[in-house]
Every structure is written in C-alpha cells, then in structure tokens.
Coordinates of C-alpha atoms in Angstrom, one line a residue:
M398 CA -17.5 59.8 44.4
A399 CA -19.3 58.3 47.4
V400 CA -18.1 59.1 50.9
P401 CA -16.7 56.0 52.7
P402 CA -18.7 54.9 55.7
S403 CA -15.8 55.4 58.0
T404 CA -15.5 59.2 57.2
Y405 CA -19.2 60.0 57.1
P406 CA -19.5 61.2 60.8
R407 CA -16.4 63.5 60.3
R408 CA -17.9 64.9 57.1
L409 CA -21.2 65.5 58.8
L410 CA -19.7 67.6 61.6
P411 CA -18.2 70.4 59.4
F412 CA -21.2 70.4 57.2
F413 CA -23.5 71.0 60.2
L414 CA -21.2 73.7 61.6
G415 CA -20.6 75.4 58.3
L416 CA -24.4 75.5 57.6
F417 CA -25.0 77.0 61.0
Q418 CA -22.3 79.6 60.8
G419 CA -23.3 80.6 57.3
A420 CA -26.9 81.1 58.3
L421 CA -25.7 83.1 61.3
L422 CA -23.7 85.4 59.1
I423 CA -26.7 86.2 57.0
F424 CA -28.9 86.7 60.1
F425 CA -26.3 89.1 61.7
A426 CA -26.0 91.0 58.4
L427 CA -29.7 91.6 58.2
F428 CA -30.8 92.0 61.8
V429 CA -28.0 92.6 64.3
T430 CA -26.4 95.9 65.2
Y431 CA -24.6 97.5 68.1
D432 CA -26.2 99.9 70.6
E433 CA -25.4 103.6 69.9
P434 CA -25.6 105.4 73.2
S435 CA -26.2 109.1 73.3
E436 CA -23.6 111.5 74.6
E437 CA -25.4 111.6 78.0
D438 CA -25.2 107.8 78.2
T439 CA -21.6 107.4 77.2
N440 CA -20.2 107.6 80.7
L441 CA -22.8 105.2 82.0
V442 CA -22.0 102.6 79.3
A443 CA -18.2 103.0 80.1
N444 CA -18.8 102.4 83.8
Q445 CA -20.9 99.3 83.0
I446 CA -18.2 97.9 80.8
Y447 CA -15.5 98.5 83.4
S448 CA -17.6 96.9 86.1
T449 CA -18.8 93.9 84.0
F450 CA -16.0 93.0 81.6
P451 CA -13.6 91.8 84.4
F452 CA -16.3 89.4 85.6
F453 CA -17.0 88.3 82.0
Q454 CA -13.3 87.5 81.5
D455 CA -13.2 85.5 84.7
I456 CA -16.2 83.5 83.5
Q457 CA -14.5 82.9 80.1
V458 CA -11.5 81.4 81.9
M459 CA -13.8 79.2 84.0
L460 CA -15.6 77.8 81.1
V461 CA -12.9 77.5 78.5
V462 CA -9.9 76.5 80.7
G463 CA -11.3 75.4 84.1
L464 CA -14.3 73.3 82.9
G465 CA -12.4 72.0 79.9
L466 CA -9.5 70.7 82.1
L467 CA -12.0 69.3 84.7
L468 CA -13.3 67.0 82.0
T469 CA -9.9 65.6 81.1
F470 CA -10.0 62.9 83.8
L471 CA -10.6 60.4 81.0
P472 CA -7.0 59.5 80.0
R473 CA -7.6 58.8 76.3
Y474 CA -10.2 61.6 75.8
G475 CA -8.4 64.7 76.8
F476 CA -8.3 66.3 73.3
S477 CA -11.9 65.6 72.7
A478 CA -13.0 66.9 76.1
L479 CA -11.2 70.2 75.7
T480 CA -12.2 70.7 72.1
H481 CA -15.8 69.7 72.4
N482 CA -16.2 71.8 75.5
F483 CA -14.8 74.8 73.5
L484 CA -16.9 74.1 70.5
L485 CA -20.1 73.7 72.4
L486 CA -19.5 76.9 74.3
N487 CA -19.2 78.9 71.1
F488 CA -22.0 77.1 69.3
S489 CA -24.4 77.4 72.2
M490 CA -23.6 81.0 72.9
Q491 CA -24.3 82.1 69.3
W492 CA -27.5 80.0 69.2
A493 CA -28.7 81.5 72.5
L494 CA -27.8 85.0 71.2
V495 CA -30.0 84.5 68.2
L496 CA -33.0 83.1 70.1
Q497 CA -32.9 85.7 72.9
G498 CA -32.6 88.4 70.3
L499 CA -35.7 87.2 68.4
L500 CA -37.7 86.6 71.5
Q501 CA -36.8 89.5 73.8
H502 CA -34.8 92.2 72.0
F503 CA -36.2 92.4 68.5
H504 CA -37.4 96.0 68.1
H505 CA -38.1 97.8 64.8
G506 CA -36.5 95.0 62.8
Q507 CA -33.2 95.1 64.6
I508 CA -31.4 93.4 67.6
H509 CA -29.1 95.8 69.5
L510 CA -26.2 93.8 70.8
D511 CA -24.4 94.7 74.0
L512 CA -22.1 93.0 76.6
H513 CA -25.0 92.1 78.9
K514 CA -26.8 90.2 76.2
L515 CA -23.6 88.3 75.4
L516 CA -23.1 87.5 79.0
I517 CA -26.7 86.1 79.4
S518 CA -26.1 84.0 76.2
E519 CA -23.0 82.6 77.7
F520 CA -25.0 81.6 80.9
A521 CA -27.3 79.7 78.6
A522 CA -24.3 77.9 77.1
V523 CA -23.2 76.8 80.6
T524 CA -26.3 74.6 80.8
V525 CA -25.1 72.6 77.8
L526 CA -21.6 72.3 79.1
I527 CA -22.9 70.8 82.4
S528 CA -25.5 68.5 80.8
V529 CA -23.0 66.8 78.4
G530 CA -21.1 65.6 81.5
A531 CA -23.7 62.8 81.9
I532 CA -22.8 61.3 78.5
L533 CA -19.2 62.4 78.0
G534 CA -17.2 60.1 75.9
R535 CA -20.0 57.9 74.7
V536 CA -21.5 60.2 72.0
S537 CA -20.4 61.8 68.8
P538 CA -19.8 65.5 68.3
C539 CA -22.9 65.6 66.0
Q540 CA -25.0 64.3 68.9
L541 CA -23.6 66.9 71.2
L542 CA -24.5 69.7 68.7
V543 CA -28.0 68.4 68.3
M544 CA -28.4 68.2 72.1
A545 CA -27.2 71.8 72.4
T546 CA -29.7 72.9 69.6
C547 CA -32.5 71.4 71.6
E548 CA -31.4 72.4 75.1
I549 CA -30.9 76.2 74.6
P550 CA -34.5 77.1 73.6
I551 CA -35.8 74.8 76.4
Y552 CA -33.5 76.5 78.9
L553 CA -34.6 80.0 77.8
A554 CA -38.3 79.0 78.2
S555 CA -37.6 77.5 81.6
E556 CA -35.7 80.6 82.8
W557 CA -38.5 82.8 81.6
V558 CA -41.1 80.8 83.6
I559 CA -38.9 80.6 86.7
I560 CA -37.6 84.2 86.9
T561 CA -40.2 86.3 85.1
C562 CA -43.4 84.4 85.8
L563 CA -42.7 82.9 89.2
G564 CA -40.4 85.7 90.4
V565 CA -37.8 83.3 91.8
L566 CA -34.7 84.8 93.3
D567 CA -31.6 83.0 91.9
V568 CA -28.7 85.4 91.3
G569 CA -26.1 82.7 90.9
G570 CA -28.1 80.3 88.7
T571 CA -28.4 77.5 91.3
I572 CA -31.9 76.6 90.1
T573 CA -32.1 78.0 86.6
I574 CA -28.7 76.7 85.5
H575 CA -27.3 73.9 87.8
V576 CA -30.5 72.1 88.6
F577 CA -31.9 72.5 85.1
S578 CA -28.8 71.3 83.3
C579 CA -28.3 68.4 85.7
Y580 CA -31.7 66.8 85.2
F581 CA -31.7 67.6 81.5
G582 CA -28.5 65.7 81.1
L583 CA -29.7 62.8 83.1
G584 CA -32.9 62.6 81.1
V585 CA -30.8 62.6 77.9
S586 CA -28.6 59.8 79.3
K587 CA -31.6 57.7 80.4
A588 CA -33.3 57.9 77.0
L589 CA -30.2 57.5 74.9
F590 CA -29.0 54.4 76.6
R591 CA -32.4 53.2 77.7
A592 CA -32.4 50.2 80.1
T593 CA -28.9 49.0 79.2
Q594 CA -26.4 49.2 82.0
Q595 CA -23.1 50.5 80.7
P596 CA -20.2 48.3 81.8
L597 CA -16.9 50.0 83.0
H598 CA -15.0 50.7 79.9
P599 CA -11.2 49.9 79.9
K600 CA -10.4 53.4 78.7
E601 CA -12.6 55.0 81.3
T602 CA -10.2 54.6 84.3
P603 CA -8.3 57.8 85.1
T604 CA -4.5 57.8 85.3
P605 CA -2.4 60.0 87.6
R606 CA -1.7 62.4 84.7
S607 CA -5.3 62.8 83.7
D608 CA -6.4 63.2 87.3
F609 CA -3.7 65.9 87.7
M610 CA -5.0 67.9 84.8
S611 CA -8.6 67.5 86.0
L612 CA -7.5 68.8 89.5
V613 CA -5.9 71.8 87.8
G614 CA -9.3 72.5 86.2
T615 CA -10.9 72.3 89.6
L616 CA -8.5 74.9 91.1
I617 CA -9.2 77.3 88.2
L618 CA -12.9 76.9 88.6
W619 CA -12.6 77.4 92.4
V620 CA -10.7 80.7 92.0
F621 CA -13.0 82.3 89.5
W622 CA -16.4 81.0 90.8
P623 CA -17.3 84.1 92.8
S624 CA -17.3 86.1 89.5
F625 CA -19.9 83.7 88.1
V626 CA -22.2 84.1 91.1
A627 CA -21.8 87.9 91.5
V628 CA -21.8 89.2 87.9
L629 CA -25.6 89.7 87.8
C630 CA -25.9 91.3 91.2
Q631 CA -26.5 95.0 91.5
P632 CA -23.1 96.7 92.0
G633 CA -22.5 97.7 95.5
D634 CA -23.6 96.0 98.7
A635 CA -25.4 93.1 97.0
Q636 CA -22.4 92.2 94.8
H637 CA -20.0 92.6 97.7
R638 CA -22.1 90.2 99.8
A639 CA -22.4 87.7 97.0
I640 CA -18.6 87.6 96.6
L641 CA -18.0 87.1 100.3
N642 CA -20.6 84.4 100.7
T643 CA -19.3 82.5 97.7
L644 CA -15.7 82.6 99.0
L645 CA -16.8 81.4 102.4
A646 CA -19.0 78.6 101.1
M647 CA -16.3 77.3 98.7
S648 CA -13.6 77.5 101.3
A649 CA -15.7 75.4 103.7
S650 CA -16.6 72.9 101.0
A651 CA -12.9 72.5 100.2
I652 CA -11.9 71.7 103.8
T653 CA -15.0 69.5 104.4
T654 CA -14.2 67.5 101.2
V655 CA -10.8 66.6 102.6
V656 CA -12.3 65.5 105.9
V657 CA -15.2 63.5 104.5
S658 CA -13.1 61.8 101.8
S659 CA -10.5 60.7 104.3
L660 CA -13.1 59.3 106.6
L661 CA -14.8 57.3 103.9
E662 CA -11.6 55.7 102.7
S663 CA -10.5 52.7 104.8
D664 CA -6.8 53.8 104.6
G665 CA -7.6 57.4 105.2
K666 CA -6.3 58.6 101.8
L667 CA -8.0 61.2 99.7
S668 CA -10.0 60.4 96.6
L669 CA -9.1 62.6 93.7
G670 CA -12.6 62.3 92.3
H671 CA -14.0 63.6 95.6
L672 CA -11.5 66.5 95.7
Q673 CA -12.2 67.5 92.0
N674 CA -16.0 67.8 92.7
G675 CA -16.6 68.3 96.3
S676 CA -14.5 71.4 96.5
L677 CA -16.8 73.1 94.0
A678 CA -20.1 72.0 95.5
G679 CA -20.2 75.1 97.8
G680 CA -20.3 77.4 94.7
V681 CA -23.3 75.6 93.3
T682 CA -25.3 75.7 96.6
I683 CA -24.6 79.3 97.6
G684 CA -25.6 80.8 94.2
V685 CA -29.3 81.1 95.0
V686 CA -28.8 82.9 98.3
A687 CA -25.5 84.6 97.8
D688 CA -26.9 88.1 97.8
M689 CA -29.4 87.6 100.6
A690 CA -29.1 89.0 104.0
M691 CA -27.7 86.1 106.1
P692 CA -24.8 85.7 108.6
P693 CA -21.4 84.5 107.4
V694 CA -21.8 81.3 109.4
A695 CA -24.7 80.3 107.1
A696 CA -22.4 80.5 104.1
L697 CA -19.9 78.3 105.8
A698 CA -22.6 75.8 106.8
L699 CA -24.0 75.6 103.3
G700 CA -20.5 75.0 101.9
S701 CA -19.8 72.2 104.3
L702 CA -23.2 70.6 103.8
S703 CA -22.9 70.7 100.0
A704 CA -19.5 69.0 100.1
I705 CA -20.9 66.2 102.3
V706 CA -23.9 65.7 100.0
C707 CA -21.7 65.7 96.9
I708 CA -19.2 63.1 98.3
L709 CA -21.9 60.8 99.7
G710 CA -23.6 61.0 96.4
F711 CA -20.4 59.8 94.6
R712 CA -19.8 57.1 97.2
F713 CA -23.3 55.6 97.6
L714 CA -26.0 57.2 95.3
T715 CA -24.3 57.0 91.9
P716 CA -23.7 53.2 92.2
L717 CA -27.3 52.8 93.4
L718 CA -28.8 54.7 90.5
G719 CA -26.6 52.9 88.1
K720 CA -27.7 49.5 89.4
K721 CA -31.4 50.2 90.1
L722 CA -32.2 52.6 87.4
T723 CA -29.4 51.8 84.9
L724 CA -28.7 55.5 84.9
L725 CA -25.4 56.6 83.4
D726 CA -23.8 59.7 84.9
Q727 CA -20.3 59.8 83.5
C728 CA -19.1 62.9 85.3
G729 CA -21.3 62.7 88.4
I730 CA -23.3 65.9 87.5
H731 CA -26.1 64.8 89.9
N732 CA -23.6 64.9 92.8
L733 CA -22.0 68.2 91.9
H734 CA -24.9 70.1 90.3
G735 CA -28.2 68.3 91.1
M736 CA -28.1 67.6 94.8
P737 CA -26.2 70.7 95.9
G738 CA -28.6 72.7 93.7
I739 CA -31.6 71.2 95.5
L740 CA -29.9 72.0 98.8
G741 CA -29.4 75.6 97.7
A742 CA -33.0 75.9 96.7
A743 CA -34.1 74.6 100.1
A744 CA -31.8 77.1 101.8
S745 CA -33.3 79.9 99.8
V746 CA -36.8 79.0 101.1
L747 CA -35.4 79.1 104.7
A748 CA -33.5 82.3 104.0
V749 CA -36.6 84.1 102.7
L750 CA -38.6 83.1 105.7
V751 CA -35.9 84.1 108.2
A752 CA -35.2 87.4 106.4
S753 CA -38.8 88.5 106.8
K754 CA -38.5 88.3 110.6
D755 CA -35.3 90.5 110.6
P756 CA -36.3 94.2 110.1
S757 CA -32.7 95.2 109.7
G758 CA -32.0 92.7 106.9
S759 CA -31.5 94.1 103.5
Q760 CA -33.3 92.7 100.4
P761 CA -31.6 90.4 97.9
T762 CA -31.2 92.3 94.7
Q763 CA -30.2 91.1 91.3
L764 CA -30.2 92.3 87.7
P765 CA -33.0 90.6 85.8
P766 CA -31.5 87.9 83.6
A767 CA -33.4 89.0 80.5
G768 CA -32.2 92.5 81.0
D769 CA -35.6 94.1 80.6
N770 CA -38.1 92.6 83.1
A771 CA -37.5 93.0 86.8
S772 CA -39.6 90.9 89.0
S773 CA -42.0 92.8 91.2
V774 CA -41.0 90.7 94.1
L775 CA -37.7 92.6 94.4
E776 CA -39.6 95.8 95.3
G777 CA -40.2 96.7 98.9
Q778 CA -39.7 94.9 102.1
W779 CA -41.2 91.5 102.7
G780 CA -43.9 91.1 105.3
P781 CA -44.7 87.6 106.8
R782 CA -47.3 87.0 104.1
G783 CA -45.0 88.2 101.3
A784 CA -42.2 86.0 102.6
G785 CA -44.4 82.9 102.7
E786 CA -45.4 83.6 99.1
Q787 CA -41.8 84.1 98.0
A788 CA -40.8 80.8 99.7
L789 CA -43.5 79.0 97.7
R790 CA -42.2 80.7 94.6
Q791 CA -38.7 79.3 95.3
A792 CA -40.0 75.8 95.8
A793 CA -42.1 76.1 92.6
G794 CA -39.1 77.2 90.6
L795 CA -37.1 74.2 91.8
A796 CA -40.0 71.9 90.7
V797 CA -40.2 73.5 87.3
A798 CA -36.5 73.4 86.7
A799 CA -36.1 69.7 87.7
C800 CA -39.3 68.2 86.3
G801 CA -39.4 70.2 83.1
S802 CA -35.8 69.6 82.3
L803 CA -36.0 65.9 83.0
L804 CA -38.9 65.5 80.6
A805 CA -37.3 67.6 77.9
G806 CA -34.1 65.6 78.4
L807 CA -35.9 62.3 77.8
L808 CA -37.4 63.6 74.6
T809 CA -34.0 65.0 73.4
G810 CA -32.2 61.7 74.3
T811 CA -34.7 59.8 72.2
A812 CA -34.0 62.1 69.2
L813 CA -30.2 61.5 69.7
R814 CA -30.7 57.8 68.9
L815 CA -31.1 58.5 65.2
P816 CA -28.6 56.4 63.3
C817 CA -27.5 59.4 61.1
L818 CA -25.9 61.0 64.2
A819 CA -23.4 58.1 64.3
R820 CA -23.0 57.3 68.0
P821 CA -19.6 55.5 68.3
P822 CA -19.6 51.8 69.1
E823 CA -18.8 50.8 72.6
R824 CA -15.2 49.7 71.9
L825 CA -14.3 53.0 70.4
C826 CA -15.7 55.2 73.2
F827 CA -13.4 57.5 75.2
D828 CA -10.8 57.6 72.4
D829 CA -9.4 60.8 70.8
S830 CA -8.1 58.9 67.8
L831 CA -11.7 58.5 66.6
Y832 CA -11.9 62.2 65.6
F833 CA -8.4 63.6 66.0
K834 CA -5.2 63.0 64.0
I835 CA -2.8 62.0 66.8
Q836 CA 0.8 62.6 65.7
D837 CA 2.5 60.1 68.1
Q838 CA 0.8 56.8 68.6
A839 CA 3.9 55.0 69.9
E840 CA 3.0 55.4 73.5
S841 CA -0.7 54.5 73.0
P842 CA -1.8 51.6 75.3
W843 CA -4.6 50.9 72.8
P844 CA -2.8 50.3 69.4
D845 CA -5.9 48.7 67.9
S846 CA -8.0 51.8 68.1
S847 CA -7.1 53.2 64.7
A848 CA -7.4 49.8 63.1
E849 CA -10.9 49.3 64.5
E850 CA -12.0 52.8 63.5
G851 CA -13.2 52.2 60.0
A852 CA -15.2 49.1 60.9
G853 CA -16.5 50.7 64.1
L854 CA -17.8 53.9 62.5
G855 CA -19.4 52.0 59.7
S856 CA -21.4 49.8 62.1
G857 CA -23.7 52.7 63.2
V858 CA -25.6 53.0 66.4
Q859 CA -25.4 50.1 68.9
Q860 CA -27.6 48.9 71.7

C-alpha cells in the first residue's frame, strides 16, 4: 500500500537511520576492535582513563543537557530541539569515528578504538550541533542528518589542514570548531533560504518558561566549559593554566554581559537573550590561548571583550545582516561563536608574539587532535623569527576555517534544497507536533497545527 504524503518524511527518517546503523554494525564487526595494552602499559592506560574520563563526562553533560536546553528558547519547539540535538550528537559521533578510523587509524585491517578517539569524534560532532543553530526550527530532521553527513568529513579535512599542515595552536577549538561551525552553518542558511528574507514567525517568540529553560542550559554550559577547553592539554601545568584562564574569562564575560545589556536597554533591564549567549562568549574566545603563557588579566580582558562583541552583534549586526544580506541566523551563532572566535584567533597572534619576547614564559602545549601527529611547532622555544612565523600560521588557520567552511556550507545548503528531504512549510515551522505525538494539546495556543500537518507536509519544499 502506498505511503500517504503526510507520513512520508516521518518514514524517511527511520529508514535513513536504520540503514546507517545497520551499515555501522557490519563495519564494526569487520574492522573495529579495542586496544589490548601490554602488562607494562596497563598502569599508563589506567592513569589516562582516570585523568580523561571525568573531563569526557563533563563534555557529555555540556552537549546533551546544556546545549540541548539552550536551544529550547523556542516555546513550541522544545521537544524537537532536545531530541534533534541528542540525535545529531550520536549520529555525528559515530560517523566521525568511522571516518577518522579509516583515514588515520586503519592499521593491518583493523581500527583500534580507545577513549581518546571517541573524544575526538565527539569534538567533531560539536561542529554539527553549533552549525544547526543557524537554521533551527525551519528544517526537517532528514535535512539535519544530511547536513551532518556532509559537515563531518569537511571538518576532519579542515582540522587536518589547520592543525597538522599549518601547525596552528588551538587547544580549545576556537578556530577549528567554533569559527568553522559558525561559517559552515551560515553558508548552509544562505544557500538553503537563498535571497528570501524570513519574516518573524508567530511561534518564534520566546516565552518566560522557554527562556527559563534556555537560561538553565546556559548555566550548565558555563559550569562545565573549562573541561571542554582543557581536556586536550598535556596534564600538569598546561592543563591547570587552561582551566584557570577559562574560568577567569567566563567569569568576566558573565559580569560584562550584565553591564552591557543593561546599558543597551532604555529601561536598564536585562535581556535574557544577551544573558544566555554573552555569558558563554568568554569560553569561545579563550580556547585558542587558554594554555599559553599570559597574565591572568589577559584572560579577564578577553572575557570582557568577547561579551561586548557578542551582545553588540545581537543588538546591531544580526538585524543588519538579515536586512542587507537576507541572512538567517536563528540562534545567533555568528555572535556567540563567529565573532568571539575571530577575536580569540587575533588574541592568539598577539600572544605568540608577546610570548617570544618573554624568556621566562612557558610554551603552550597540547595533545595533537588526531592522536598521532604532533606539530613540530610545539618543540623548542620560539625565537623572534619563529614567533612571527607562528603568528602567520594562526592567521592562516583562521582564514582556512572561515573561508573553507563558508564555501562548503553554501554547497551543502544547496543540496538540502532537494524536495525529497521535505523541508516543512513556513506555517508549520517551530512546532513539535509536526514530528512528535503530543499527549496533551489542550493548552496549545496553536490548535490548527495538527489540522494543517497533512496538507503542509504534502506540499513539499517552499520558497
């Protein structure tokens, strides 16, 4: 019997996921095994687990709970935001694990799995979770999965060029993760919606309850962010310095957010949108310099500057980009990840140049993201010429991350316009009832959503 048009997108999603998971089961059965350390390495492996797994768990809480709740500011899209975030994390992590295993860890017909490889795969998944913020609520789950399928290999290639080839220092992923994912998401948004300016949707306006849940997500992210920045540092002084610098930067960004938000509002009240994002901007900026030798005041200054840049972006730049470039940025990822990321990259250039003039300064040290190839730039002490070269490397890494991801995002967004991916019509965007069975519809302010669902889904792609 033929599948009714209204149920086609929902049937496509489990088919796509089932096919993917089935293929992964076969791949793991044939090629993936665990490391078997020798007796001499047993204690070393145990120490690595004890030192890494607490950070890994913190990052899990950040991504599953903190980021998921942060996206629930859309009042009618809470179930979708949480579930799609959770789904994309698992899908992208497994996909990255396969690709990294084939490209970097495939030896003698086997991929040896360990916690570090799983952690790096989860970092790759973060790029997808950030990028979808630009188009949140206006796309189908199938479009999100196709976007993740395209973004992960592009991210892995970008990271290899930036870290391994250029030797960029970026322990906290400011350039490789935040800048890359921001401009990839904006590229997807621009190509997907083309030159059509999206009007404010009636279901798009946050409510006090949805803003409260989003603010809880912000607090969870704020608490666990130092683990995200410090997990790839060498244990010891570098990791200790990264934690301290991140805490200082995020504390300064939280206070500065309150100050700037109050000054920008005519009645002096706080904007919840500013608080939800500006408080986290310091963590984005500090990541690239977190383990570098710099005074504590620099971390405080970067945290404050990042919050100012983020809030001014929400207040002035986002409306300007929407009007002049018809650019949709649903969650303001350019303000939280893009501009603070650029600020952090610029700070890394300055930090490298200043550190070369300080003979007592210690070198930034980090574990190589791929786990195998350490950049030669980490060896030895910089001289003036070496510092200048490293500063150019930092700038080149920023250019590769921003330009490469933007181009790749434009191509991916074009692919997402395929009618078979069933982008929801405008009137059914930002609505959980499109994909979820809601038990109690009595309190729904949009009683016509379910009634419109069949006709809306059958209408295919709009615009």
